[in-house]
Amino acid sequence: MALGEYAKAKEHFDKALPLAKHTGNREGEAVQCRNLGTLSQALGEYSKAKEYLGEALLIAKEIGNQRKEALCLGDLGTVFQNLGKYVKAREYHEKALRINKKIGDREGEAATLGNLGRVYKCSGEYDRAMKFLYEALDLAKEIGSREYEAKSYQHLGTVFLSLNENAKANEYLEKALVMHKEAGSKSSELTTHFCLSLLLLNENRMHEAKAHLFESTSKAEDMRSLLGEDDNLKVSLFDEHVHCYQFLSYLFCANKDPSNALYAAELGRARALADLMVAKYSMENGKPVNPQSWVGKEGIVKNESRCVCLYVSYYQQFIFLWLLKAGEPMLYRSVMLDNCKALKLVEYLGGRTLGNVNCEDRSWCPSNVSEPKRESASNGDIANVFQISTEETQEILAFYYQMIINPVADVLEEPEIVFVPDRVFYKLPFAALKDQSGKYLSEAFRIRVVPSLTTLKLIQDSPADYHSQTGALIVGDPDVGQVRYEGEICHPPRLPFALREAEVISQLLGTKPLVGKHATKQVILQSINSVSLIHFAAHGNAERGEIVLAPSLSTNAIPQEEDYLLTMADIAHVRLRAKLVVLSCCHSAEGQIRAEGVVGIARAFLGAGARSVLVALWAIDDIATEQFMSRFYDHLVRGESASESLYQAIKWMRNNGFSDIQEWAPFQLIGDNVTFHFDK
């Protein structure tokens, strides 16, 4: 695992753990639980790490293995440190230190001293940090442990870096780097190169700083190449190391090199999604995408006629904007926010939902699945989600127009804007951003979103005969009945407006919908891979947008999640041929905001081969949604493009009694601007 071969490590650990359990080997079980815990920790999956390490700790205590007990305590301390819970982290490390001293484990003692030094460094107590780290260094030298000697040098280097004592920091970091290279520890090399780049930037040695950043990103690419086809590992790895690409992009911007800055930013965008798309389209024999082999990223927009591509990135208090238009030079602008506004950048978008909507709630979560229709479509049980007043909403929309649109407004001449958002910007309702005169962006422009330029190119280059040209699958109001969800028995309400929506769309398309008890997960999975258009009007999971369908079971047993919930994993195993997937479900744009982008059901459909996906950013009003979808499909069946149909539907809504942004602004088109020929 130290070599960065996480996929291979996980494969071995996953096989070894059930074998140890089956044979009753409690010590082996503890070892594999700890291995999986440290792997999860290395990938930033801290909840999973706590679960595995907690189990390993219990077993170690049960069998009386104090050495393993100390190791697990130290690992848990590191997890709490990474979560910013420094008091709890110290508590675990101090327990580990006492045990190591008691049993005479000198190597364990060196490791724990180093861990305590790191915790004190993170909490800003540098004198205490150096005390523990020097003790760890002396002990590591005494027992001849090159691993802990290297770690001690690295952490001492970061302490002196924080104190702006650059000479000392450089001395220790260079020593650590030599030892990490000898050991072949790619992850440690990456981190040390990154620290050296920060140090050199402090000294205005820009060229050398970039050289170390290039080494960091090179190590990240090496580690990524070893992950095989494991999407989860790729997403987690990028969470841990994407800062290298973001900082490199920032340095290029600071050095007035926007072209290379865009290139570096793109290397940190939706890479795992691109690999999924390559595998589905059978490009390059399924090998991972390597954007470094592509020259002239801005050339990708040459196939996007009559539109501009607005690429958005942010780093600390800076927003960076690149405007790409076919046949024209790239335009670059940047905006520097004050600290207050930089804080709002994340605060406003870190899990909020806009307004109050009275509707049949198509949300799906443990707290509401058995309740009747609620007065609010907000989901108070999902962490960090809360309502925003109408006044604050208007302020936010104006604020982001000024930050993102205003700097390039003078050159927005084409009728369509393709946004490439960065992290929390995926939560922005771009259609509702408004200028100083109160005019919404969607009044003047057609709007869609792509996860990256790389994914846009993959869609453009997909085989001409890959996507189906005929066939539609319309799903409405699945009869879920009584099911088990997260251990609880639930009975979600039916969705009569979703049923009407599916029936209206089916009439427009001349097809028969799957509704009620017929809308089973089994039937849908059998039909989903052969049609050109897919439409879901159903409950959506408020955390990931996953879709609730009728159970496939015909027995008297209460269905489990796998019997009725259409998950990201289910979609990943399907090769979709759809040109458009419409997710008329609450929160269908939801998911975890990761370095990769939003990891949710919409991404799963794109990764499975869908050319474009229409999603909802928040809980949607039932009557408004029915009207919106009717207008959207009215235009789509006339042969108008998806973005034009979206534009016309939004325009009709605002002019016909649905003027609140909660009613017309949640819908967002992701991917290609597809068209249909239903007469054929």
XYZ file of C-alpha atoms in Angstrom:
680
model
C 0.000 0.000 0.000
C 2.912 2.360 0.711
C 3.817 1.995 -2.968
C 0.456 3.509 -3.937
C -0.975 0.246 -5.307
C -4.295 0.738 -3.542
C -6.395 -1.361 -5.913
C -4.164 -4.395 -5.477
C -4.042 -3.867 -1.699
C -7.821 -3.610 -1.451
C -8.266 -6.757 -3.535
C -6.017 -8.739 -1.159
C -7.580 -7.308 2.003
C -11.130 -7.934 0.786
C -10.275 -11.576 0.144
C -8.334 -12.092 3.378
C -10.944 -10.683 5.784
C -13.801 -13.161 5.056
C -11.270 -16.002 5.029
C -10.056 -15.046 8.508
C -13.657 -14.817 9.755
C -14.550 -18.183 8.216
C -11.597 -19.952 9.843
C -12.119 -18.241 13.205
C -8.705 -16.569 13.015
C -9.385 -13.580 15.274
C -5.851 -12.256 15.038
C -5.978 -12.435 11.241
C -9.377 -10.742 11.313
C -7.925 -7.890 13.383
C -5.032 -7.528 10.938
C -7.300 -7.314 7.878
C -9.746 -4.912 9.562
C -6.806 -2.665 10.390
C -5.458 -2.973 6.840
C -8.824 -1.950 5.384
C -9.050 0.866 7.922
C -5.657 2.315 7.045
C -6.441 1.963 3.332
C -9.736 3.829 3.812
C -7.892 6.494 5.767
C -5.289 6.901 3.018
C -8.146 7.517 0.578
C -9.910 10.016 2.852
C -12.844 7.682 3.596
C -12.807 8.464 7.300
C -16.180 7.035 8.325
C -15.261 3.703 6.790
C -11.800 3.917 8.385
C -13.298 4.453 11.861
C -15.599 1.472 11.370
C -12.811 -0.925 10.363
C -10.300 0.348 12.913
C -12.876 0.266 15.709
C -13.582 -3.375 14.907
C -9.854 -4.171 14.812
C -9.379 -2.462 18.199
C -12.163 -4.499 19.820
C -10.675 -7.761 18.530
C -7.154 -6.772 19.656
C -8.445 -6.118 23.179
C -10.459 -9.349 23.147
C -7.450 -11.514 22.241
C -5.111 -9.539 24.503
C -2.740 -8.379 21.756
C -1.452 -5.092 23.149
C 0.802 -4.321 20.209
C -2.131 -4.445 17.791
C -4.222 -2.492 20.285
C -1.630 0.304 20.261
C -1.462 0.255 16.452
C -5.252 0.597 16.161
C -5.328 3.379 18.753
C -2.669 5.252 16.781
C -4.538 4.769 13.506
C -7.783 6.018 15.060
C -5.917 9.007 16.458
C -4.746 9.852 12.947
C -8.325 9.573 11.643
C -9.542 12.041 14.269
C -6.608 14.328 13.455
C -7.606 14.343 9.781
C -11.151 15.202 10.856
C -9.829 18.174 12.848
C -10.707 16.614 16.226
C -7.333 17.227 17.823
C -8.243 16.637 21.485
C -9.711 13.243 20.602
C -6.671 12.487 18.431
C -4.251 13.250 21.274
C -6.273 11.049 23.608
C -5.872 8.041 21.304
C -2.183 8.681 20.602
C -1.390 9.075 24.313
C -3.086 5.739 25.050
C -1.053 4.147 22.280
C 2.167 5.687 23.640
C 1.535 4.319 27.140
C 0.990 0.807 25.765
C 4.083 0.972 23.525
C 6.263 2.043 26.442
C 4.752 -0.638 28.679
C 5.448 -3.484 26.227
C 8.777 -2.054 25.057
C 7.759 -1.584 21.402
C 10.365 0.979 20.378
C 9.210 1.243 16.769
C 5.625 1.743 17.899
C 6.837 4.381 20.336
C 8.637 6.254 17.531
C 5.508 6.161 15.384
C 3.295 7.435 18.218
C 5.684 10.239 19.156
C 5.599 11.339 15.528
C 1.797 11.204 15.494
C 1.578 13.368 18.605
C 3.963 15.847 17.010
C 1.713 16.055 13.938
C -1.398 16.674 16.061
C 0.260 19.509 17.973
C 1.512 20.961 14.693
C -2.023 20.902 13.238
C -3.410 22.671 16.301
C -0.718 25.363 16.032
C 1.282 24.323 19.124
C 4.632 24.290 17.371
C 6.946 24.072 20.386
C 5.212 20.943 21.663
C 5.102 19.570 18.123
C 8.893 19.923 17.747
C 9.487 18.320 21.158
C 7.646 15.141 20.153
C 9.024 15.098 16.607
C 12.653 15.424 17.737
C 12.049 12.597 20.234
C 10.602 10.508 17.403
C 13.600 11.333 15.174
C 16.172 10.398 17.825
C 14.381 7.137 18.588
C 14.022 6.283 14.877
C 17.779 6.783 14.396
C 18.549 4.732 17.506
C 16.538 1.711 16.321
C 17.539 2.162 12.666
C 14.028 2.797 11.313
C 14.438 4.679 8.030
C 10.644 4.872 7.616
C 10.038 6.793 10.841
C 13.200 8.835 10.409
C 11.877 9.991 7.024
C 8.449 10.766 8.479
C 10.009 12.733 11.348
C 12.077 14.822 8.947
C 9.008 15.470 6.791
C 6.827 16.591 9.688
C 9.594 18.727 11.196
C 9.977 20.316 7.784
C 6.285 21.260 7.728
C 6.538 22.738 11.235
C 9.427 24.988 10.197
C 7.555 25.835 7.003
C 4.611 27.019 9.122
C 7.050 29.119 11.166
C 8.541 30.615 7.954
C 11.958 29.212 8.842
C 12.598 28.215 5.261
C 16.238 27.130 5.513
C 15.508 24.602 8.239
C 12.303 23.489 6.506
C 14.181 22.921 3.243
C 16.921 20.917 4.983
C 14.477 18.514 6.618
C 12.150 18.167 3.635
C 15.048 17.381 1.296
C 16.282 14.691 3.699
C 12.776 13.226 3.874
C 12.457 13.246 0.088
C 15.671 11.250 -0.383
C 14.468 8.600 2.071
C 10.969 8.398 0.572
C 12.510 7.859 -2.869
C 14.719 5.084 -1.490
C 11.625 3.398 -0.017
C 9.569 3.936 -3.202
C 6.731 5.546 -1.236
C 4.890 7.478 -3.940
C 2.320 9.011 -1.594
C 4.989 10.371 0.760
C 7.060 11.628 -2.179
C 3.996 13.445 -3.520
C 3.343 15.159 -0.194
C 6.980 16.164 0.293
C 7.263 17.603 -3.223
C 4.107 19.623 -2.549
C 5.518 21.010 0.713
C 8.736 21.980 -1.065
C 6.708 23.799 -3.718
C 5.019 25.864 -0.980
C 8.386 26.665 0.550
C 9.890 27.762 -2.766
C 6.852 29.869 -3.567
C 7.367 31.684 -0.242
C 10.837 32.570 -1.536
C 9.460 33.682 -4.939
C 11.331 30.850 -6.669
C 8.446 30.212 -9.028
C 10.244 28.013 -11.534
C 11.549 25.617 -8.866
C 8.161 25.592 -7.115
C 6.493 24.507 -10.343
C 9.106 21.797 -10.844
C 8.201 20.247 -7.501
C 4.495 20.550 -8.298
C 5.088 18.733 -11.583
C 6.718 15.957 -9.571
C 3.695 15.870 -7.247
C 1.223 15.553 -10.103
C 3.458 12.965 -11.767
C 3.319 10.832 -8.614
C -0.461 11.280 -8.483
C -0.688 10.061 -12.078
C 1.540 7.072 -11.260
C -0.687 6.119 -8.336
C -3.808 6.603 -10.419
C -2.494 4.298 -13.142
C -2.353 1.473 -10.596
C -6.040 1.679 -9.648
C -7.363 -0.332 -12.576
C -11.127 -0.019 -13.078
C -12.065 0.781 -9.474
C -14.092 4.002 -9.767
C -14.460 4.480 -5.999
C -10.714 4.286 -5.447
C -10.069 6.784 -8.240
C -12.594 9.254 -6.810
C -11.129 8.912 -3.307
C -7.535 9.216 -4.513
C -8.336 12.475 -6.298
C -9.946 13.849 -3.139
C -6.605 13.365 -1.415
C -4.349 14.730 -4.167
C -6.334 17.119 -6.352
C -4.819 20.055 -4.442
C -1.621 19.477 -6.460
C -3.449 20.190 -9.735
C -5.395 23.107 -8.265
C -2.259 24.738 -6.856
C -0.393 24.172 -10.117
C -3.219 25.829 -12.029
C -3.110 28.746 -9.567
C 0.653 29.142 -10.079
C 0.234 29.245 -13.849
C -2.464 31.915 -13.428
C -0.212 33.915 -11.115
C 2.542 33.600 -13.727
C 0.188 34.940 -16.442
C 0.060 31.621 -18.282
C -3.704 30.948 -18.541
C -3.383 28.274 -21.227
C -1.297 25.965 -19.051
C -3.441 26.952 -16.058
C -6.504 25.624 -17.883
C -4.573 22.487 -18.784
C -3.621 21.869 -15.121
C -7.168 22.538 -13.915
C -8.526 20.059 -16.466
C -6.164 17.350 -15.197
C -8.012 17.585 -11.881
C -11.554 17.371 -13.327
C -13.838 14.328 -13.698
C -10.995 11.963 -14.559
C -12.695 8.873 -13.136
C -15.908 9.726 -15.001
C -13.908 10.006 -18.218
C -12.489 6.525 -17.637
C -16.011 5.144 -17.191
C -17.083 6.741 -20.461
C -14.054 5.368 -22.311
C -14.894 1.853 -21.114
C -18.545 2.163 -22.213
C -17.676 3.633 -25.596
C -14.947 0.964 -26.023
C -12.365 3.602 -26.881
C -8.640 2.824 -26.714
C -9.470 -0.690 -25.502
C -10.848 0.733 -22.273
C -7.565 2.291 -21.160
C -7.831 5.239 -18.728
C -7.938 8.694 -20.296
C -4.653 10.582 -20.330
C -5.378 14.261 -20.999
C -1.622 14.933 -21.033
C -1.562 13.370 -24.488
C -4.082 15.888 -25.809
C -2.870 19.201 -27.152
C -5.007 22.323 -27.332
C -7.871 21.722 -24.926
C -9.586 24.835 -26.214
C -9.884 23.126 -29.610
C -12.519 20.791 -28.178
C -15.167 23.491 -28.545
C -14.736 23.604 -32.321
C -17.711 21.242 -32.633
C -19.868 23.400 -30.373
C -21.373 25.822 -32.877
C -23.155 28.996 -31.792
C -22.099 28.655 -28.169
C -19.359 29.650 -25.763
C -17.798 27.456 -23.109
C -17.266 29.131 -19.728
C -14.746 27.161 -17.663
C -14.879 28.079 -13.966
C -12.310 27.326 -11.268
C -11.574 28.642 -7.808
C -8.650 28.500 -5.402
C -8.651 30.204 -1.994
C -10.042 33.710 -2.633
C -9.601 33.617 -6.408
C -12.097 32.746 -9.137
C -10.615 31.940 -12.546
C -12.632 32.098 -15.768
C -11.728 30.852 -19.231
C -14.002 31.624 -22.167
C -13.624 29.259 -25.128
C -15.274 29.856 -28.481
C -14.843 27.961 -31.747
C -12.350 29.637 -34.063
C -11.351 32.360 -31.595
C -8.491 32.827 -29.115
C -9.099 31.803 -25.540
C -10.183 34.624 -23.212
C -9.062 34.564 -19.563
C -10.317 36.620 -16.629
C -9.816 36.357 -12.855
C -11.635 37.747 -9.844
C -10.134 38.202 -6.374
C -12.604 38.165 -3.500
C -12.086 39.599 -0.062
C -11.964 37.046 2.753
C -15.614 37.624 3.671
C -16.824 36.949 0.142
C -14.463 33.996 -0.238
C -16.081 32.462 2.850
C -19.554 33.003 1.373
C -18.426 31.214 -1.780
C -18.462 27.885 0.052
C -20.990 28.822 2.736
C -23.795 29.698 0.325
C -23.404 26.546 -1.720
C -22.276 24.024 0.889
C -25.562 22.141 1.066
C -28.290 24.760 0.848
C -31.532 24.461 -1.041
C -33.536 27.363 -2.394
C -36.930 28.419 -1.064
C -40.024 26.616 0.200
C -42.067 24.450 -2.151
C -45.471 22.958 -1.340
C -45.730 19.740 -3.297
C -45.917 15.985 -3.288
C -42.467 15.264 -1.964
C -40.460 13.141 -4.379
C -37.577 13.091 -1.887
C -36.555 9.766 -0.358
C -34.834 9.531 3.012
C -35.391 7.629 6.284
C -37.205 10.495 8.016
C -39.939 11.051 5.459
C -40.635 7.866 3.537
C -43.610 6.866 5.686
C -44.966 10.364 6.288
C -47.811 12.016 4.371
C -47.258 15.019 2.113
C -45.256 17.672 3.941
C -45.605 21.422 3.780
C -41.968 21.901 2.856
C -39.859 20.055 0.366
C -36.680 20.709 2.310
C -34.989 17.731 3.873
C -34.105 18.750 7.402
C -32.439 15.459 8.202
C -29.705 15.701 5.612
C -26.640 17.395 7.085
C -26.052 21.036 6.106
C -29.274 21.393 4.105
C -31.410 24.308 5.161
C -33.765 26.859 3.659
C -32.797 30.247 2.276
C -35.189 33.169 2.406
C -36.425 34.791 -0.798
C -34.436 37.948 -0.045
C -31.224 36.044 0.586
C -31.796 33.954 -2.533
C -31.958 37.082 -4.677
C -28.798 38.408 -3.048
C -26.952 35.147 -3.718
C -28.016 35.009 -7.356
C -26.869 38.590 -7.924
C -23.614 37.918 -6.060
C -22.673 34.972 -8.273
C -23.665 36.796 -11.442
C -21.153 39.488 -10.486
C -18.455 36.915 -9.718
C -18.867 34.574 -12.701
C -20.805 36.254 -15.504
C -20.074 39.952 -15.205
C -16.296 39.645 -15.866
C -17.033 38.104 -19.299
C -20.449 39.629 -20.027
C -19.004 41.965 -22.662
C -18.025 39.012 -24.888
C -21.006 36.699 -24.357
C -22.426 37.037 -27.853
C -23.488 33.486 -28.747
C -26.983 32.198 -27.824
C -25.735 29.279 -25.666
C -23.362 28.980 -22.693
C -21.761 25.658 -21.749
C -20.553 25.829 -18.136
C -17.721 23.677 -16.789
C -18.211 24.174 -13.024
C -15.772 23.514 -10.205
C -16.881 21.628 -7.061
C -19.554 23.606 -5.156
C -20.437 25.575 -8.291
C -22.375 22.500 -9.403
C -25.033 23.614 -6.905
C -25.547 26.939 -8.667
C -28.805 27.358 -10.620
C -27.045 29.064 -13.528
C -30.367 29.795 -15.224
C -31.393 32.012 -12.287
C -28.256 34.151 -11.982
C -29.322 37.736 -12.550
C -27.659 40.997 -13.501
C -28.008 44.422 -11.887
C -31.158 45.176 -13.859
C -32.828 42.029 -12.498
C -32.615 40.086 -15.778
C -32.001 36.361 -15.411
C -29.207 34.706 -17.376
C -31.664 32.228 -18.919
C -33.656 35.086 -20.458
C -30.783 35.669 -22.882
C -28.987 32.320 -23.132
C -29.539 28.606 -23.528
C -27.596 26.889 -20.750
C -26.061 23.496 -20.142
C -23.263 21.992 -18.051
C -20.416 19.556 -18.737
C -18.218 17.971 -16.036
C -14.995 18.652 -17.969
C -13.655 19.371 -21.431
C -12.367 15.808 -21.491
C -15.831 14.315 -20.988
C -17.239 16.680 -23.632
C -14.624 15.444 -26.113
C -15.430 11.821 -25.291
C -19.121 12.433 -26.014
C -18.215 14.180 -29.273
C -15.907 11.326 -30.293
C -18.261 8.492 -29.287
C -18.939 6.036 -32.150
C -21.563 7.345 -34.551
C -23.681 4.230 -34.168
C -23.331 3.945 -30.397
C -26.415 5.859 -29.235
C -29.892 4.559 -30.085
C -31.988 6.671 -32.400
C -35.374 5.172 -31.445
C -37.279 3.927 -28.427
C -38.373 5.574 -25.180
C -38.709 4.293 -21.615
C -41.114 6.420 -19.552
C -41.404 5.541 -15.844
C -43.964 7.199 -13.559
C -45.128 6.806 -9.959
C -43.716 3.332 -9.207
C -45.847 1.521 -6.603
C -43.177 0.930 -3.979
C -45.488 -0.451 -1.299
C -44.070 -1.546 2.046
C -40.294 -1.900 1.957
C -37.314 -1.978 4.271
C -34.969 1.013 4.154
C -31.847 1.185 6.344
C -33.364 -1.405 8.651
C -36.741 0.344 9.032
C -40.049 -0.633 7.459
C -41.371 2.211 5.298
C -44.346 2.840 3.037
C -43.734 5.902 0.849
C -46.740 7.792 -0.520
C -47.799 7.485 -4.140
C -47.087 10.322 -6.565
C -50.269 11.085 -8.586
C -48.694 14.088 -10.317
C -45.724 11.963 -11.365
C -48.218 9.476 -12.830
C -49.964 12.219 -14.818
C -46.596 13.556 -15.973
C -45.569 10.135 -17.316
C -48.915 9.683 -19.081
C -48.758 13.129 -20.734
C -45.194 12.530 -21.987
C -46.089 9.058 -23.264
C -48.990 10.508 -25.249
C -46.661 13.072 -26.829
C -44.170 10.361 -27.764
C -46.729 7.767 -28.782
C -45.497 5.136 -26.340
C -46.799 3.293 -23.274
C -45.403 4.229 -19.838
C -44.287 1.899 -17.070
C -46.275 2.950 -14.007
C -47.416 1.629 -10.635
C -46.637 -2.032 -9.946
C -45.331 -2.490 -13.504
C -42.457 -0.045 -12.927
C -40.243 -2.659 -11.281
C -36.508 -2.453 -10.962
C -36.076 -5.768 -12.789
C -38.165 -4.742 -15.814
C -36.513 -1.339 -16.050
C -32.975 -2.756 -15.921
C -33.916 -5.147 -18.719
C -35.260 -2.308 -20.895
C -32.979 0.587 -20.094
C -30.046 -0.251 -22.354
C -31.829 -0.263 -25.706
C -33.761 3.026 -25.873
C -32.840 6.530 -26.996
C -34.841 8.420 -24.351
C -35.355 7.578 -20.662
C -37.672 9.493 -18.316
C -38.119 8.876 -14.575
C -40.871 10.574 -12.531
C -40.406 9.021 -9.102
C -38.991 9.414 -5.601
C -35.303 10.410 -5.561
C -32.808 9.878 -2.755
C -32.014 13.263 -1.221
C -28.322 12.448 -0.754
C -27.338 10.842 -4.069
C -30.437 11.182 -6.283
C -30.877 7.397 -6.522
C -34.340 6.370 -7.778
C -37.049 4.406 -5.954
C -38.872 1.833 -8.122
C -41.444 -0.900 -7.583
C -39.879 -3.981 -5.974
C -39.028 -6.934 -8.153
C -39.948 -9.530 -5.502
C -43.163 -11.502 -5.888
C -42.935 -13.249 -2.492
C -44.424 -12.154 0.826
C -41.015 -11.028 2.112
C -40.569 -7.319 2.762
C -38.344 -6.000 -0.052
C -34.825 -4.820 0.812
C -33.051 -1.824 -0.763
C -31.494 -3.937 -3.510
C -34.974 -5.049 -4.608
C -36.352 -1.595 -5.415
C -33.662 1.139 -5.226
C -31.974 1.953 -8.550
C -28.477 2.798 -7.373
C -25.336 4.224 -8.936
C -23.840 0.718 -8.834
C -26.832 -0.676 -10.762
C -26.414 1.949 -13.475
C -22.653 1.350 -13.638
C -23.248 -2.239 -14.740
C -25.473 -1.192 -17.662
C -24.248 -0.061 -21.081
C -26.687 2.741 -21.871
C -27.426 3.797 -25.447
C -29.646 6.727 -24.450
C -29.169 10.152 -25.982
C -31.101 11.747 -23.105
C -32.040 10.691 -19.564
C -34.578 12.915 -17.781
C -34.591 12.551 -13.994
C -37.829 14.214 -12.882
C -37.131 13.339 -9.262
C -36.339 15.583 -6.309
C -32.615 16.162 -5.819
C -31.627 14.184 -8.934
C -28.587 16.461 -9.292
C -27.531 15.619 -5.743
C -24.497 13.643 -4.667
C -21.289 14.091 -2.767
C -19.327 17.102 -3.955
C -15.885 15.642 -4.473
C -12.784 16.755 -6.337
C -14.157 14.575 -9.154
C -17.355 16.671 -9.289
C -20.785 15.634 -8.018
C -20.783 11.883 -7.405
C -24.451 10.946 -7.703
C -26.987 9.304 -9.978
C -26.585 11.851 -12.815
C -22.854 11.066 -13.037
C -23.683 7.354 -13.031
C -25.914 7.758 -16.105
C -23.215 9.716 -17.959
C -20.603 7.153 -16.992
C -22.867 4.362 -18.236
C -23.005 5.905 -21.718
C -25.867 8.438 -21.694
C -25.140 11.394 -23.959
C -26.952 13.922 -21.754
C -28.953 14.052 -18.513
C -31.622 16.528 -17.369
C -31.685 16.821 -13.565
C -33.277 18.809 -10.725
C -31.114 20.713 -8.251
C -33.656 20.614 -5.425
C -37.097 19.339 -4.363
C -39.494 20.167 -7.182
C -43.058 21.453 -7.158
C -45.507 18.899 -8.583
C -47.796 21.153 -10.652
C -44.889 23.262 -11.891
C -42.925 20.156 -12.838
C -45.830 18.692 -14.787
C -46.180 21.951 -16.726
C -42.440 22.271 -17.257
C -42.093 18.730 -18.597
C -45.080 19.164 -20.920
C -43.521 22.284 -22.463
C -40.061 20.717 -22.602
C -41.327 17.686 -24.529
C -43.578 19.842 -26.725
C -40.436 21.435 -28.147
C -38.345 18.262 -28.091
C -40.835 16.359 -30.290
C -40.725 19.213 -32.812
C -37.061 18.398 -33.382
C -35.650 21.248 -31.301
C -32.475 20.580 -29.311
C -32.529 19.728 -25.621
C -31.027 23.091 -24.590
C -33.471 24.984 -26.826
C -36.375 22.953 -25.390
C -35.149 23.728 -21.872
C -34.862 27.427 -22.728
C -38.385 27.550 -24.182
C -39.884 25.637 -21.238
C -38.294 28.012 -18.727
C -39.474 31.013 -20.749
C -43.066 29.675 -20.842
C -43.016 29.003 -17.087
C -41.945 32.541 -16.198
C -44.620 34.029 -18.474
C -47.481 31.797 -17.340
C -47.809 32.021 -13.591
C -44.725 30.071 -12.510
C -42.384 32.998 -11.926
C -40.769 31.840 -8.649
C -37.284 30.535 -9.291
C -38.093 27.478 -7.164
C -40.524 26.442 -9.899
C -38.476 26.942 -13.080
C -34.790 27.190 -12.100
C -33.897 23.742 -10.691
C -33.687 21.993 -14.060
C -30.184 21.628 -15.465
C -28.983 19.925 -18.650
C -25.671 18.074 -18.320
C -23.747 16.810 -21.355
C -24.452 17.092 -25.066
C -27.111 19.189 -26.787
C -29.050 16.305 -28.319
C -31.945 16.347 -30.788
C -34.540 13.696 -31.681
C -36.476 12.799 -34.810
C -39.560 11.164 -33.352
C -41.242 10.873 -36.734
C -38.578 8.304 -37.634
